[in-house]
Coordinates of C-alpha atoms and ligand atoms in Angstrom, one line a residue:
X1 CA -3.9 -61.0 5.6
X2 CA -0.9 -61.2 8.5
X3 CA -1.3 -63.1 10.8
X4 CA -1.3 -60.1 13.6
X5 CA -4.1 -58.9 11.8
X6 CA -6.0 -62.1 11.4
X7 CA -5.5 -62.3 15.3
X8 CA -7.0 -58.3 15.6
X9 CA -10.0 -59.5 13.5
X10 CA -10.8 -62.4 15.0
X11 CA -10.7 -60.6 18.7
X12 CA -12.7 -57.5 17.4
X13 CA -15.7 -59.5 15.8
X14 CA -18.8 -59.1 17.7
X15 CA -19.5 -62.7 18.7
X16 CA -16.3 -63.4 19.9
X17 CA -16.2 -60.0 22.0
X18 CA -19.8 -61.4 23.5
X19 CA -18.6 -65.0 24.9
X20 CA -14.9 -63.5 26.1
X21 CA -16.7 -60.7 28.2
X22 CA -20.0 -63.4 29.3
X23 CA -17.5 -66.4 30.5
X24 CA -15.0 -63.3 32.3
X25 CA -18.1 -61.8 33.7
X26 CA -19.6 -65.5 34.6
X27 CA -16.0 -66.5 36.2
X28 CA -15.9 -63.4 38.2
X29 CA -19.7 -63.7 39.4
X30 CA -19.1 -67.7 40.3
X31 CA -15.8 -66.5 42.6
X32 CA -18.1 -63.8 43.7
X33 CA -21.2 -65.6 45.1
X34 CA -18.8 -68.8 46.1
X35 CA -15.9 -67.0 47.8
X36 CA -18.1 -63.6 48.9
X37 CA -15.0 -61.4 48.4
X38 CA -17.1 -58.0 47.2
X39 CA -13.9 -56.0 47.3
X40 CA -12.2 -58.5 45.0
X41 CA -14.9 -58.8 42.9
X42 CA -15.3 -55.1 41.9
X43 CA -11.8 -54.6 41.4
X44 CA -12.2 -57.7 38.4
X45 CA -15.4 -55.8 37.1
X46 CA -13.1 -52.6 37.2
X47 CA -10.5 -54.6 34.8
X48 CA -13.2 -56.1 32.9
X49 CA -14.5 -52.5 32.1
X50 CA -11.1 -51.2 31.3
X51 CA -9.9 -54.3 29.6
X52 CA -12.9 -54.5 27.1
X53 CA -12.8 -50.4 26.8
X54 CA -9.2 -51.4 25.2
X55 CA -9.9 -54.3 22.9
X56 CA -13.9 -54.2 21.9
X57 CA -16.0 -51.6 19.6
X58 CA -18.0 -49.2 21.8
X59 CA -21.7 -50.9 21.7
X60 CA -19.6 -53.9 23.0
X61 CA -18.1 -52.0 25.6
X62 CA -21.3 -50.5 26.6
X63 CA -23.1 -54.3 27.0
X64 CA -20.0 -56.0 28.9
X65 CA -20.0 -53.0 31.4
X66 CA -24.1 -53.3 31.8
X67 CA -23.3 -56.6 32.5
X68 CA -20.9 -55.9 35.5
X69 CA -23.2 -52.9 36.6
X70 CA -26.2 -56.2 36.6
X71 CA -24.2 -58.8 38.0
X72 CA -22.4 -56.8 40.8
X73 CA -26.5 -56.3 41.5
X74 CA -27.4 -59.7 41.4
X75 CA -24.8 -60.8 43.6
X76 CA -25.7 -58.6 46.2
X77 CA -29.4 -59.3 45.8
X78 CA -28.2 -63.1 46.0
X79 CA -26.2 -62.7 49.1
X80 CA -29.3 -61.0 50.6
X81 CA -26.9 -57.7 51.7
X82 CA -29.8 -55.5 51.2
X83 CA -30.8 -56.6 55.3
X84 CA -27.4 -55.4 56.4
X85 CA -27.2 -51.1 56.8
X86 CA -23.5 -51.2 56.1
X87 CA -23.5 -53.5 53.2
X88 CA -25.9 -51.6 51.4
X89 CA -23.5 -48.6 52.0
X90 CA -20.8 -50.5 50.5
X91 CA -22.8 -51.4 47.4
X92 CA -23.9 -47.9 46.7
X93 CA -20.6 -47.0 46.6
X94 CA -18.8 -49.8 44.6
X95 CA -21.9 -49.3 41.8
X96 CA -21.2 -45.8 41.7
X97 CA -17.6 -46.5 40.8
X98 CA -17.7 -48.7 38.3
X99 CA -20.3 -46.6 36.4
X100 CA -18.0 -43.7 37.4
X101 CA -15.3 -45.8 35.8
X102 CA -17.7 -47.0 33.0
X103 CA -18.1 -43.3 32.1
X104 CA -14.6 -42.4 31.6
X105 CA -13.3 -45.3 30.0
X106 CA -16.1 -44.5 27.6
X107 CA -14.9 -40.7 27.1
X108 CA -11.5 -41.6 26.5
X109 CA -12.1 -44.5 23.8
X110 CA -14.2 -42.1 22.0
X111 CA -11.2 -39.8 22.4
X112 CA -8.4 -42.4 21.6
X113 CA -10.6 -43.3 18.3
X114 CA -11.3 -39.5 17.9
X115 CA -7.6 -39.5 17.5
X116 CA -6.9 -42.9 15.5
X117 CA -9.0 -41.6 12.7
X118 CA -7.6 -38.0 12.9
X119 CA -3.8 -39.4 12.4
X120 CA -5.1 -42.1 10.2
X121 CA -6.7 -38.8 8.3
X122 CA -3.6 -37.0 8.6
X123 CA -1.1 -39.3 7.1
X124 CA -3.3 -39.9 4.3
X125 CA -3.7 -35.9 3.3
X126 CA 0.3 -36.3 3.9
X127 CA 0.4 -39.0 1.2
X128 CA -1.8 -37.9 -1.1
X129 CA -0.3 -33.9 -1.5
X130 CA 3.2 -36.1 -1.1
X131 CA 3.9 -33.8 2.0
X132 CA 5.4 -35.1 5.0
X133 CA 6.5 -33.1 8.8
X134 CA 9.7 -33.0 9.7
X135 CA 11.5 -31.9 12.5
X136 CA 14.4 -30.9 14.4
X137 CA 15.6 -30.1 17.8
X138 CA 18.6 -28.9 18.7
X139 CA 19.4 -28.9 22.5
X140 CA 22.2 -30.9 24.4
X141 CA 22.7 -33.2 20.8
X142 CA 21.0 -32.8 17.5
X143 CA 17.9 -34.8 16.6
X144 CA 15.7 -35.7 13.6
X145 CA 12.2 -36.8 13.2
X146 CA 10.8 -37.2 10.1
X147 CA 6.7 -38.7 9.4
X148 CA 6.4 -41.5 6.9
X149 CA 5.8 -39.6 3.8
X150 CA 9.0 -37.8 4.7
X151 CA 10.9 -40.8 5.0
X152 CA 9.2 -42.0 1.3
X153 CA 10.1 -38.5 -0.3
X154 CA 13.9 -39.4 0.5
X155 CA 13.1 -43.2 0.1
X156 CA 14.7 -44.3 3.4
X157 CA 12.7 -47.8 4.8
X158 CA 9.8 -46.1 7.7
X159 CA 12.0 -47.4 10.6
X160 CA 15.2 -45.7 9.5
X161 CA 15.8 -42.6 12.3
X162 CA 16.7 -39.4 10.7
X163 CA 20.6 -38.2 11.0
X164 CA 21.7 -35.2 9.6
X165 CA 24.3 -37.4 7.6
X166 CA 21.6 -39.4 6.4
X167 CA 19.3 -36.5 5.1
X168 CA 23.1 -35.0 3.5
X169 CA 23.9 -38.7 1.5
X170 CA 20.2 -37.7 -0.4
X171 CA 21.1 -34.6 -1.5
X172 CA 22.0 -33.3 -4.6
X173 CA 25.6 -32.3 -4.3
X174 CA 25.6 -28.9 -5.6
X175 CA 22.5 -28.2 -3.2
X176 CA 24.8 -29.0 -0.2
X177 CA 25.3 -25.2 0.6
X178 CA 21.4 -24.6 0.1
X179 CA 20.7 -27.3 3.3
X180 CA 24.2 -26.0 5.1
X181 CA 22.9 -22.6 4.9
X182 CA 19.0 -23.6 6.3
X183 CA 21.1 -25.2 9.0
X184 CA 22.8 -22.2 9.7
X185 CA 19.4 -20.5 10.2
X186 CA 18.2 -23.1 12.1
X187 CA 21.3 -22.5 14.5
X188 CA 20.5 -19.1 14.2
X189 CA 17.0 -19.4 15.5
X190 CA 15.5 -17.5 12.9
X191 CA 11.6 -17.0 12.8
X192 CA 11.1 -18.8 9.2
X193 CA 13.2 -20.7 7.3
X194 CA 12.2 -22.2 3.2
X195 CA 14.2 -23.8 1.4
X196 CA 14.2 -25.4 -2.1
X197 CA 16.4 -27.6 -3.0
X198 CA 17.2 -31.4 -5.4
X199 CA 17.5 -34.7 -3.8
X200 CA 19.4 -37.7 -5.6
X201 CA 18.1 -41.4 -5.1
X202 CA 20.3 -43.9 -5.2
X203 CA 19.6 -45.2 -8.7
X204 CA 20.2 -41.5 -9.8
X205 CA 16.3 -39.7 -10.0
X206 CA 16.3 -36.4 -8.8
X207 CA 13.9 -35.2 -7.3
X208 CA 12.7 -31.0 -6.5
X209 CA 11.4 -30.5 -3.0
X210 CA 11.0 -27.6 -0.8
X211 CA 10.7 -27.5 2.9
X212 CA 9.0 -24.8 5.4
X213 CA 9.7 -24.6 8.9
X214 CA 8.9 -22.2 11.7
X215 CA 10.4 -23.0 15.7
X216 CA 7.2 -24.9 17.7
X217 CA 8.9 -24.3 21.1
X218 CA 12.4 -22.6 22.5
X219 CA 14.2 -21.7 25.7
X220 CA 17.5 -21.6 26.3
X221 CA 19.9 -24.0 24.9
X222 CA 16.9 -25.5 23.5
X223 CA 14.7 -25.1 20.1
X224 CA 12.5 -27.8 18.2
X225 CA 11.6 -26.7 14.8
X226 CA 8.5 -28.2 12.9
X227 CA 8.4 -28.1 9.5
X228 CA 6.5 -29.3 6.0
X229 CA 8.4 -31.1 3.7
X230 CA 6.6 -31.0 0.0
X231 CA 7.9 -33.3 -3.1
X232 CA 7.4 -30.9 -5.7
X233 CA 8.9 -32.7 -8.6
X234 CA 6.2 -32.8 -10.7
X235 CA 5.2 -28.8 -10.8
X236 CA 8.8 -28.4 -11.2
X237 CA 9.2 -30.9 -14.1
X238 CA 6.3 -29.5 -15.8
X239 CA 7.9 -25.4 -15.1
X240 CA 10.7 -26.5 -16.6
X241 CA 9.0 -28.2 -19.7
X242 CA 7.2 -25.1 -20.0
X243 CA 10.0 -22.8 -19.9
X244 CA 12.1 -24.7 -22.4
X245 CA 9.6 -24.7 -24.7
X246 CA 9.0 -20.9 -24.0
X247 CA 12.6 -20.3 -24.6
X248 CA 12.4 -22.3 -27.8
X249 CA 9.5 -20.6 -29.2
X250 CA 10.9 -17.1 -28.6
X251 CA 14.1 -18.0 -30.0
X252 CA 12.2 -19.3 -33.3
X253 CA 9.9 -16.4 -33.6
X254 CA 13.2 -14.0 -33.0
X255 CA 15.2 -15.8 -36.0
X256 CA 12.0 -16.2 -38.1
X257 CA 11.1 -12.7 -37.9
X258 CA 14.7 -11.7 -38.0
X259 CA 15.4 -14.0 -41.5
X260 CA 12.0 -12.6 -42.8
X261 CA 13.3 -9.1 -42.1
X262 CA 16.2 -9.5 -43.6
X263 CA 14.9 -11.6 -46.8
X264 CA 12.1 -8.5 -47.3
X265 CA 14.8 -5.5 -46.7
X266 CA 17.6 -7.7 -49.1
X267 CA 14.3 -7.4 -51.5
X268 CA 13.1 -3.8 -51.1
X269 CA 16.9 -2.6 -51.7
X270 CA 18.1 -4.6 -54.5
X271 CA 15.4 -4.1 -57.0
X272 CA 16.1 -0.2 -57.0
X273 CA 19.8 -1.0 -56.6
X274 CA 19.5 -3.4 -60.1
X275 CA 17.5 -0.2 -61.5
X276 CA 20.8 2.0 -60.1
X277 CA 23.4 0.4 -62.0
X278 CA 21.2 0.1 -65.3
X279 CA 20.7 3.7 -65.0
X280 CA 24.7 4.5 -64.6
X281 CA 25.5 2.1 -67.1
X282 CA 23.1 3.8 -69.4
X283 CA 24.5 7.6 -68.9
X284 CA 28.5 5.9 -69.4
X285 CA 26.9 4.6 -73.1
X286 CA 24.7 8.2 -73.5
X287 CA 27.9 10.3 -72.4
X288 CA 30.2 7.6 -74.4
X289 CA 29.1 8.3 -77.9
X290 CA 30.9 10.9 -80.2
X291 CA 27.7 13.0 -79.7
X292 CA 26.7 12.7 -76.2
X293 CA 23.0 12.1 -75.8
X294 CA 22.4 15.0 -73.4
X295 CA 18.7 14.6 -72.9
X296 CA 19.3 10.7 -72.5
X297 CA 21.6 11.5 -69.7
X298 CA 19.3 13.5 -67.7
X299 CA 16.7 10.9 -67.8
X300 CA 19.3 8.4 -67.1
X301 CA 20.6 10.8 -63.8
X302 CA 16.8 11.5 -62.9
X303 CA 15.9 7.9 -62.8
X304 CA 19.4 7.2 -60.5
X305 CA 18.0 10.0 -57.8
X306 CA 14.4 8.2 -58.1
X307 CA 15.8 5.0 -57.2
X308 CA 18.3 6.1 -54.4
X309 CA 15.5 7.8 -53.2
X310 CA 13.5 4.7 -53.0
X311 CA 16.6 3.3 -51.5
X312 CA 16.3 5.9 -48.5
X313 CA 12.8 5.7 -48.1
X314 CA 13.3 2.0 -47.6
X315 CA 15.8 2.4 -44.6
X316 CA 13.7 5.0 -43.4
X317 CA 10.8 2.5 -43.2
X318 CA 12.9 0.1 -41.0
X319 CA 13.8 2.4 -38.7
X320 CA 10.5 3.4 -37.7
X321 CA 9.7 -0.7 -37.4
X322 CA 12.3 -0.7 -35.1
X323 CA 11.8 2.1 -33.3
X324 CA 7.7 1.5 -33.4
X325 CA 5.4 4.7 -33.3
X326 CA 4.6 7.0 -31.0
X327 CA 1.0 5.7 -30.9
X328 CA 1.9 3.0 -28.4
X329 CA 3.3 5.3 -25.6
X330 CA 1.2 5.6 -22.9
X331 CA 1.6 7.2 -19.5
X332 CA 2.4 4.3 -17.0
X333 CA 3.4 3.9 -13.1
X334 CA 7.4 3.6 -13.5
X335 CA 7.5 0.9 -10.1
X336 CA 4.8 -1.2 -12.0
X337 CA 6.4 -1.6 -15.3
X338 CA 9.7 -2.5 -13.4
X339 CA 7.5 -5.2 -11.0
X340 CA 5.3 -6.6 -13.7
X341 CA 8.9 -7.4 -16.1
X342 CA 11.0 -8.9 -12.7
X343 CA 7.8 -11.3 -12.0
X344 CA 8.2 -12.6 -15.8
X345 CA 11.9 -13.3 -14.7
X346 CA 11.0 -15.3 -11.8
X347 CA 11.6 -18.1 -13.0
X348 CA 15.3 -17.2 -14.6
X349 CA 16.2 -15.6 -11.5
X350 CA 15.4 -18.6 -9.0
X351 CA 17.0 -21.0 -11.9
X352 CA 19.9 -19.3 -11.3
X353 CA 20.1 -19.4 -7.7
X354 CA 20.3 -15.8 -7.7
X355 CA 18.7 -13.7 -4.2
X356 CA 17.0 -10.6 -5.5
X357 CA 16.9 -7.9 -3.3
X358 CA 14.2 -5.1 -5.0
X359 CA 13.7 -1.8 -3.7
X360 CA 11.1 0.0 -5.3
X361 CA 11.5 3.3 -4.3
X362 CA 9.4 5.4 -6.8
X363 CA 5.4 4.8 -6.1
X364 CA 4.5 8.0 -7.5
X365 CA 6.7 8.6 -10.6
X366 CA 4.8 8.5 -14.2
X367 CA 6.4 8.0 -17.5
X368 CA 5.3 8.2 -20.7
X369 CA 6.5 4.9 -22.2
X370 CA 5.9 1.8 -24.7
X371 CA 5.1 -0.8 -21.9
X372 CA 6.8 -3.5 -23.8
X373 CA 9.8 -1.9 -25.1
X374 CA 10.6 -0.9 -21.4
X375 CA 10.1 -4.6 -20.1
X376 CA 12.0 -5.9 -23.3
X377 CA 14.8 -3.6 -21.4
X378 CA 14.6 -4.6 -17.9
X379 CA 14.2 -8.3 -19.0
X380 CA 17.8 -7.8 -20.9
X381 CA 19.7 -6.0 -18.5
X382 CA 17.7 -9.0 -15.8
X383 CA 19.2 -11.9 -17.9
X384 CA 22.7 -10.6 -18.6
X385 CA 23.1 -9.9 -15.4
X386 CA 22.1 -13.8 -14.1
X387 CA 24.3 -14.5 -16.9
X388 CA 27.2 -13.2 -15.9
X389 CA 26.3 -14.4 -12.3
X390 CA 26.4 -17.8 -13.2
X391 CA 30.1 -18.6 -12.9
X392 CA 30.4 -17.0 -9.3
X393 CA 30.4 -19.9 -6.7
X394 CA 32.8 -18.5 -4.1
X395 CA 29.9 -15.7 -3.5
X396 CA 26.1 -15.3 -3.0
X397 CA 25.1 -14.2 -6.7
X398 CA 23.1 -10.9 -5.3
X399 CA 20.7 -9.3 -8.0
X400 CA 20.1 -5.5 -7.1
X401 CA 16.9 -3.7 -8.1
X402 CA 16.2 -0.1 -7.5
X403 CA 13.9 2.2 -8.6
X404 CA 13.8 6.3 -7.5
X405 CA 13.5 9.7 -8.8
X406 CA 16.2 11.8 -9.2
X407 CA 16.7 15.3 -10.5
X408 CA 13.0 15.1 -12.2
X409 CA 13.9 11.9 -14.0
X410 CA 12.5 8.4 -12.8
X411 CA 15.8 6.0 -12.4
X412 CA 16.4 2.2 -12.4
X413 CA 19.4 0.8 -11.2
X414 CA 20.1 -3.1 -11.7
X415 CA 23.4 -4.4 -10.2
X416 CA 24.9 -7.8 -10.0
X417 CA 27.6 -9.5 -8.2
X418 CA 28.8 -10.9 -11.1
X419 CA 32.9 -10.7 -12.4
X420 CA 32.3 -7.5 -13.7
X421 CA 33.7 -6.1 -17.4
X422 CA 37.2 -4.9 -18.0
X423 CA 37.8 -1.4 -18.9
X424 CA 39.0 -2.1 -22.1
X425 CA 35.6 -3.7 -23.2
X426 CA 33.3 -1.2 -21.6
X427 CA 33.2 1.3 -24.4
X428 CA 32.0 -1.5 -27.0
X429 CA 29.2 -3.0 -24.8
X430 CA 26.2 -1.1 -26.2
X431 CA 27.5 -1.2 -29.8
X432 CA 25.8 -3.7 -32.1
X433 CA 27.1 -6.9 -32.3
X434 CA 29.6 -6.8 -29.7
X435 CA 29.1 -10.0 -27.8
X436 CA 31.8 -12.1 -25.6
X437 CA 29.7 -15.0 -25.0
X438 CA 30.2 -18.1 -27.4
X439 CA 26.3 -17.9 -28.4
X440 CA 25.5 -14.4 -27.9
X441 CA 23.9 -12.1 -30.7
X442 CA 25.7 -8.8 -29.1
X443 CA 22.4 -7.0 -29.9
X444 CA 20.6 -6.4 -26.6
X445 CA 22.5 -3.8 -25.2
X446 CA 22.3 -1.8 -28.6
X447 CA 18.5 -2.1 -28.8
X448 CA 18.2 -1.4 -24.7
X449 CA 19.8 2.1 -25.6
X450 CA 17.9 3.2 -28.6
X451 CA 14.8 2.0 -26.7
X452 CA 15.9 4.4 -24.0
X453 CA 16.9 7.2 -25.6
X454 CA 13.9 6.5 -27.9
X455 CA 12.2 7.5 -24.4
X456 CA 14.4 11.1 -24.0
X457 CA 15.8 9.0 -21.2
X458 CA 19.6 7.8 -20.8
X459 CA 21.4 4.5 -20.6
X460 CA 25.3 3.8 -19.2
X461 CA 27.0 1.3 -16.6
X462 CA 29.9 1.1 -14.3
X463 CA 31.7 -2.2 -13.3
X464 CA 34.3 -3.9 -10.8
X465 CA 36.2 -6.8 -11.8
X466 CA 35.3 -9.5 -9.3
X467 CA 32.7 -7.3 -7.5
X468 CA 29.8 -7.0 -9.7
X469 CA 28.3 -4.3 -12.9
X470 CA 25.6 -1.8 -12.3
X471 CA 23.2 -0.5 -14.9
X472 CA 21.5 2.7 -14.7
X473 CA 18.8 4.1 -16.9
X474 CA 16.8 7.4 -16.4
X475 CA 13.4 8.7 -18.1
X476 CA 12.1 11.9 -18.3
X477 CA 8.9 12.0 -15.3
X478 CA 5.4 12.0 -16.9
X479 CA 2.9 14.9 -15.2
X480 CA 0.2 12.6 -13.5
X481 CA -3.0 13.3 -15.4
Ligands
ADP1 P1 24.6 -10.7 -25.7 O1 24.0 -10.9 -24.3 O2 23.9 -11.4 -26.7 O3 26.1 -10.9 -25.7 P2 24.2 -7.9 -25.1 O4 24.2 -6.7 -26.0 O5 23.1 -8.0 -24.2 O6 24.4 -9.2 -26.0 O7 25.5 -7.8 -24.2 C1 26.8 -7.5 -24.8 C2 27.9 -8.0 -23.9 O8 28.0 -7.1 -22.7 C3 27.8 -9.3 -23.4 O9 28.3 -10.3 -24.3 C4 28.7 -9.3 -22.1 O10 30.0 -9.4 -22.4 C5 28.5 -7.8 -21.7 N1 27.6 -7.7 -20.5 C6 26.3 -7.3 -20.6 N2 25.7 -7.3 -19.4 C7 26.7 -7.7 -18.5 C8 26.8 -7.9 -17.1 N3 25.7 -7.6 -16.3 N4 28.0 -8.3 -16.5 C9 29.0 -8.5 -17.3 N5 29.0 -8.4 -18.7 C10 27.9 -8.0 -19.3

């Protein structure tokens, strides 16, 4: 224990409380009844009350100001003032303060500890949900405030002041123009300002937090903003875990199902191709001889048209796999399928510091669609288009979505503010396998339109170098039933 608080304990114990306020109150009642200087003497019982009000528990309190109450009676019983008119006046009016005094002193302890345990309360909630206030106020200078936990989340010691510099020297440097911008609203007096961004700690941990503020009071030239600033590492550590290991699995389902695929097709076709060139080699021989076999021939031709027929039935099968059956269209709300596949892309779209800006303009347009297919198409066109976002950092990376029904046909536009695609390659983008990126498969694009026109709908996009692409697909309306 300290030895401040030592000192604290030691004047708060009961006993000690007792003989401080009894030899006070016996020193005061002594001057008192020796001196006879009333006046004097209820301005000491006055301190007493206000001094003990300060320093001792309440029951404490109560018994030290009795006390004064009792011995300001005593010593006027003593003194025999009860036989003078005027000096019973002045009595009455001295007991009648003090209790008055008594009372209030009272009220406001209880309000002063009211208030001790509500901070003590507060900063513990703070601590616990590691979220601490912060403030700023901009008037004649700039000034900080931060509470305690705020000062822990960016690890500076509790009786540091908050500068703007010293808030910047935590951040994460590529999250500069994510607190410059907040500062700009914040200039800008806007009604509510949140911001997520990284911190960096001296020994190199970063940390995810994201901060809320609204303005608490503003006149001109003046305006104090409160806010809540949360350490959210953890929830995002764990997103991020969950994400990746999303990611992976998708990835491993995609190639496992794909090399299955292809190691059942590569099956299906070569057996009747084996049984192809048997059969050809067979009518050569047959044809060959200096008789020609003509009835082996035919048999030899008729098994050839089996097989290529099995051949075709084969490719034939995988198209409908990939195209799936009409069985799982259903009629669906065109805005919902659209809003259901951008909040699955949440995640990608605030990962890549991208500001969506959705319009859905169609509440009322039906389609007839496979709900998955479609979502497997807006989630493509979503992703290459915070893809090709991600090298712009002389612009805000804007991702467009629009929904609205045109000519009878429900329509989805997605734009981006990406680099755009040169004219030369805009042709080739929906055919399979064209890809430009080191890792890409260069199929997405090719499936998005045979899932589209799969639909009766339409698929095609325009583009700007150095402004941005936009995609636009249509589908035929459903008749609400
Ligand atoms: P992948 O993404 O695997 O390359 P896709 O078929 O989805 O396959 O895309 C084909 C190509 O189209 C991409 O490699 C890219 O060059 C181009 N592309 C698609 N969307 C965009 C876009 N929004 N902005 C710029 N280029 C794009």
């Amino acid at each position: 224990m300290s030895i401040i608080k030592r000192w604290e304990h030691f004047f708060l114990s009961d006993a000690v409380a007792w003989l401080a306020a009894i030899a006070v109150g016996g020193m005061i009642f002594f001057l008192n009844v020796s001196l006879d200087l009333d006046a004097a003497s209820t301005l000491f019982y006055i301190a007493l009350v206000f001094m003990s009000a300060d320093i001792f528990t309440v029951s404490v309190f109560l018994i030290v100001a009795l006390g004064c109450l009792v011995m300001l009676s005593a010593n006027f019983i003593a003194n025999e003032g009860y036989l003078d008119q005027d000096l019973v006046a002045g009595f009455v009016h001295r007991l009648i303060v003090l209790a008055a005094i008594t009372l209030l002193a009272l009220r406001s302890k209880k309000a002063s500890s009211l208030l001790r345990r509500n901070e003590a309360v507060f900063l513990g909630a703070q601590k616990l949900s590691r979220t601490g206030s912060v403030g700023i106020i901009i008037g004649r200078e700039v000034r900080l405030w931060w509470s305690e936990e705020s000062s822990r989340i960016f690890e500076y010691p509790l009786d540091v002041t908050p500068t703007i510099a010293l808030v910047r020297a935590r951040i994460y440097p590529e999250d500069l123009r994510i607190v410059d911008r907040a500062l700009e609203q914040v200039a800008n007096h806007q009604d509510f300002i949140e911001v997520e961004h990284r911190l960096v700690m001296p020994d190199g941990r970063i940390k995810h937090v994201q901060m809320n503020a609204r303005p608490l009071s503003k006149h001109v030239g003046y305006i104090e903003y409160v806010g809540a600033l949360m350490d959210i590492t953890a929830s995002k550590q764990s997103e991020e875990a969950l994400f990746h290991s999303q990611a992976k699995l998708s990835e491993v389902t995609r190639l496992t199902s794909m090399g299955e695929l292809a190691a059942s097709i590569a099956h299906e076709i070569n057996q009747p191709l084996a049984a192809l060139i048997t059969s050809g080699e067979c009518c050569k021989r047959w044809i060959n001889r200096p008789e020609p076999n003509l009835d082996e021939v035919r048999k030899s031709i008729d098994r050839i048209i089996q097989n290529s027929v099995r051949v075709s039935d084969v490719i034939t099968c995988i198209r409908a796999l990939s195209r799936h059956s009409e069985a799982q269209r259903t009629v669906e709300r065109f805005d919902d399928v659209v809003s259901d596949s951008l909040a699955l892309m949440q995640h990608d779209i605030t990962f890549h510091e991208v500001r969506s800006q959705i319009q859905l303009g169609a509440p009322d347009a039906m389609i007839r669609a496979d709900r998955i297919q479609l979502q497997q198409v807006i989630i493509n066109l979503i992703i290459n288009a915070c893809q090709a976002m991600a090298s712009v950092h002389d612009r805000a990376r804007v991702l467009s979505i629009q929904t609205s029904v045109r000519e009878g046909e429900a329509v989805l536009e997605i734009a981006d503010s990406g680099d755009g695609i040169s004219t030369e390659i805009l042709p080739s983008l929906f055919d399979p396998f064209f890809t430009t990126k080191p890792t890409g498969l260069g199929i997405g694009l090719s499936i998005c339109r045979s899932i589209i026109e799969f639909h009766g709908g339409r698929i095609w996009v325009s583009s700007t170098l150095k402004i941005g692409t936009r995609f636009v697909f249509t589908l035929p309306l459903e008749r609400e039933t």
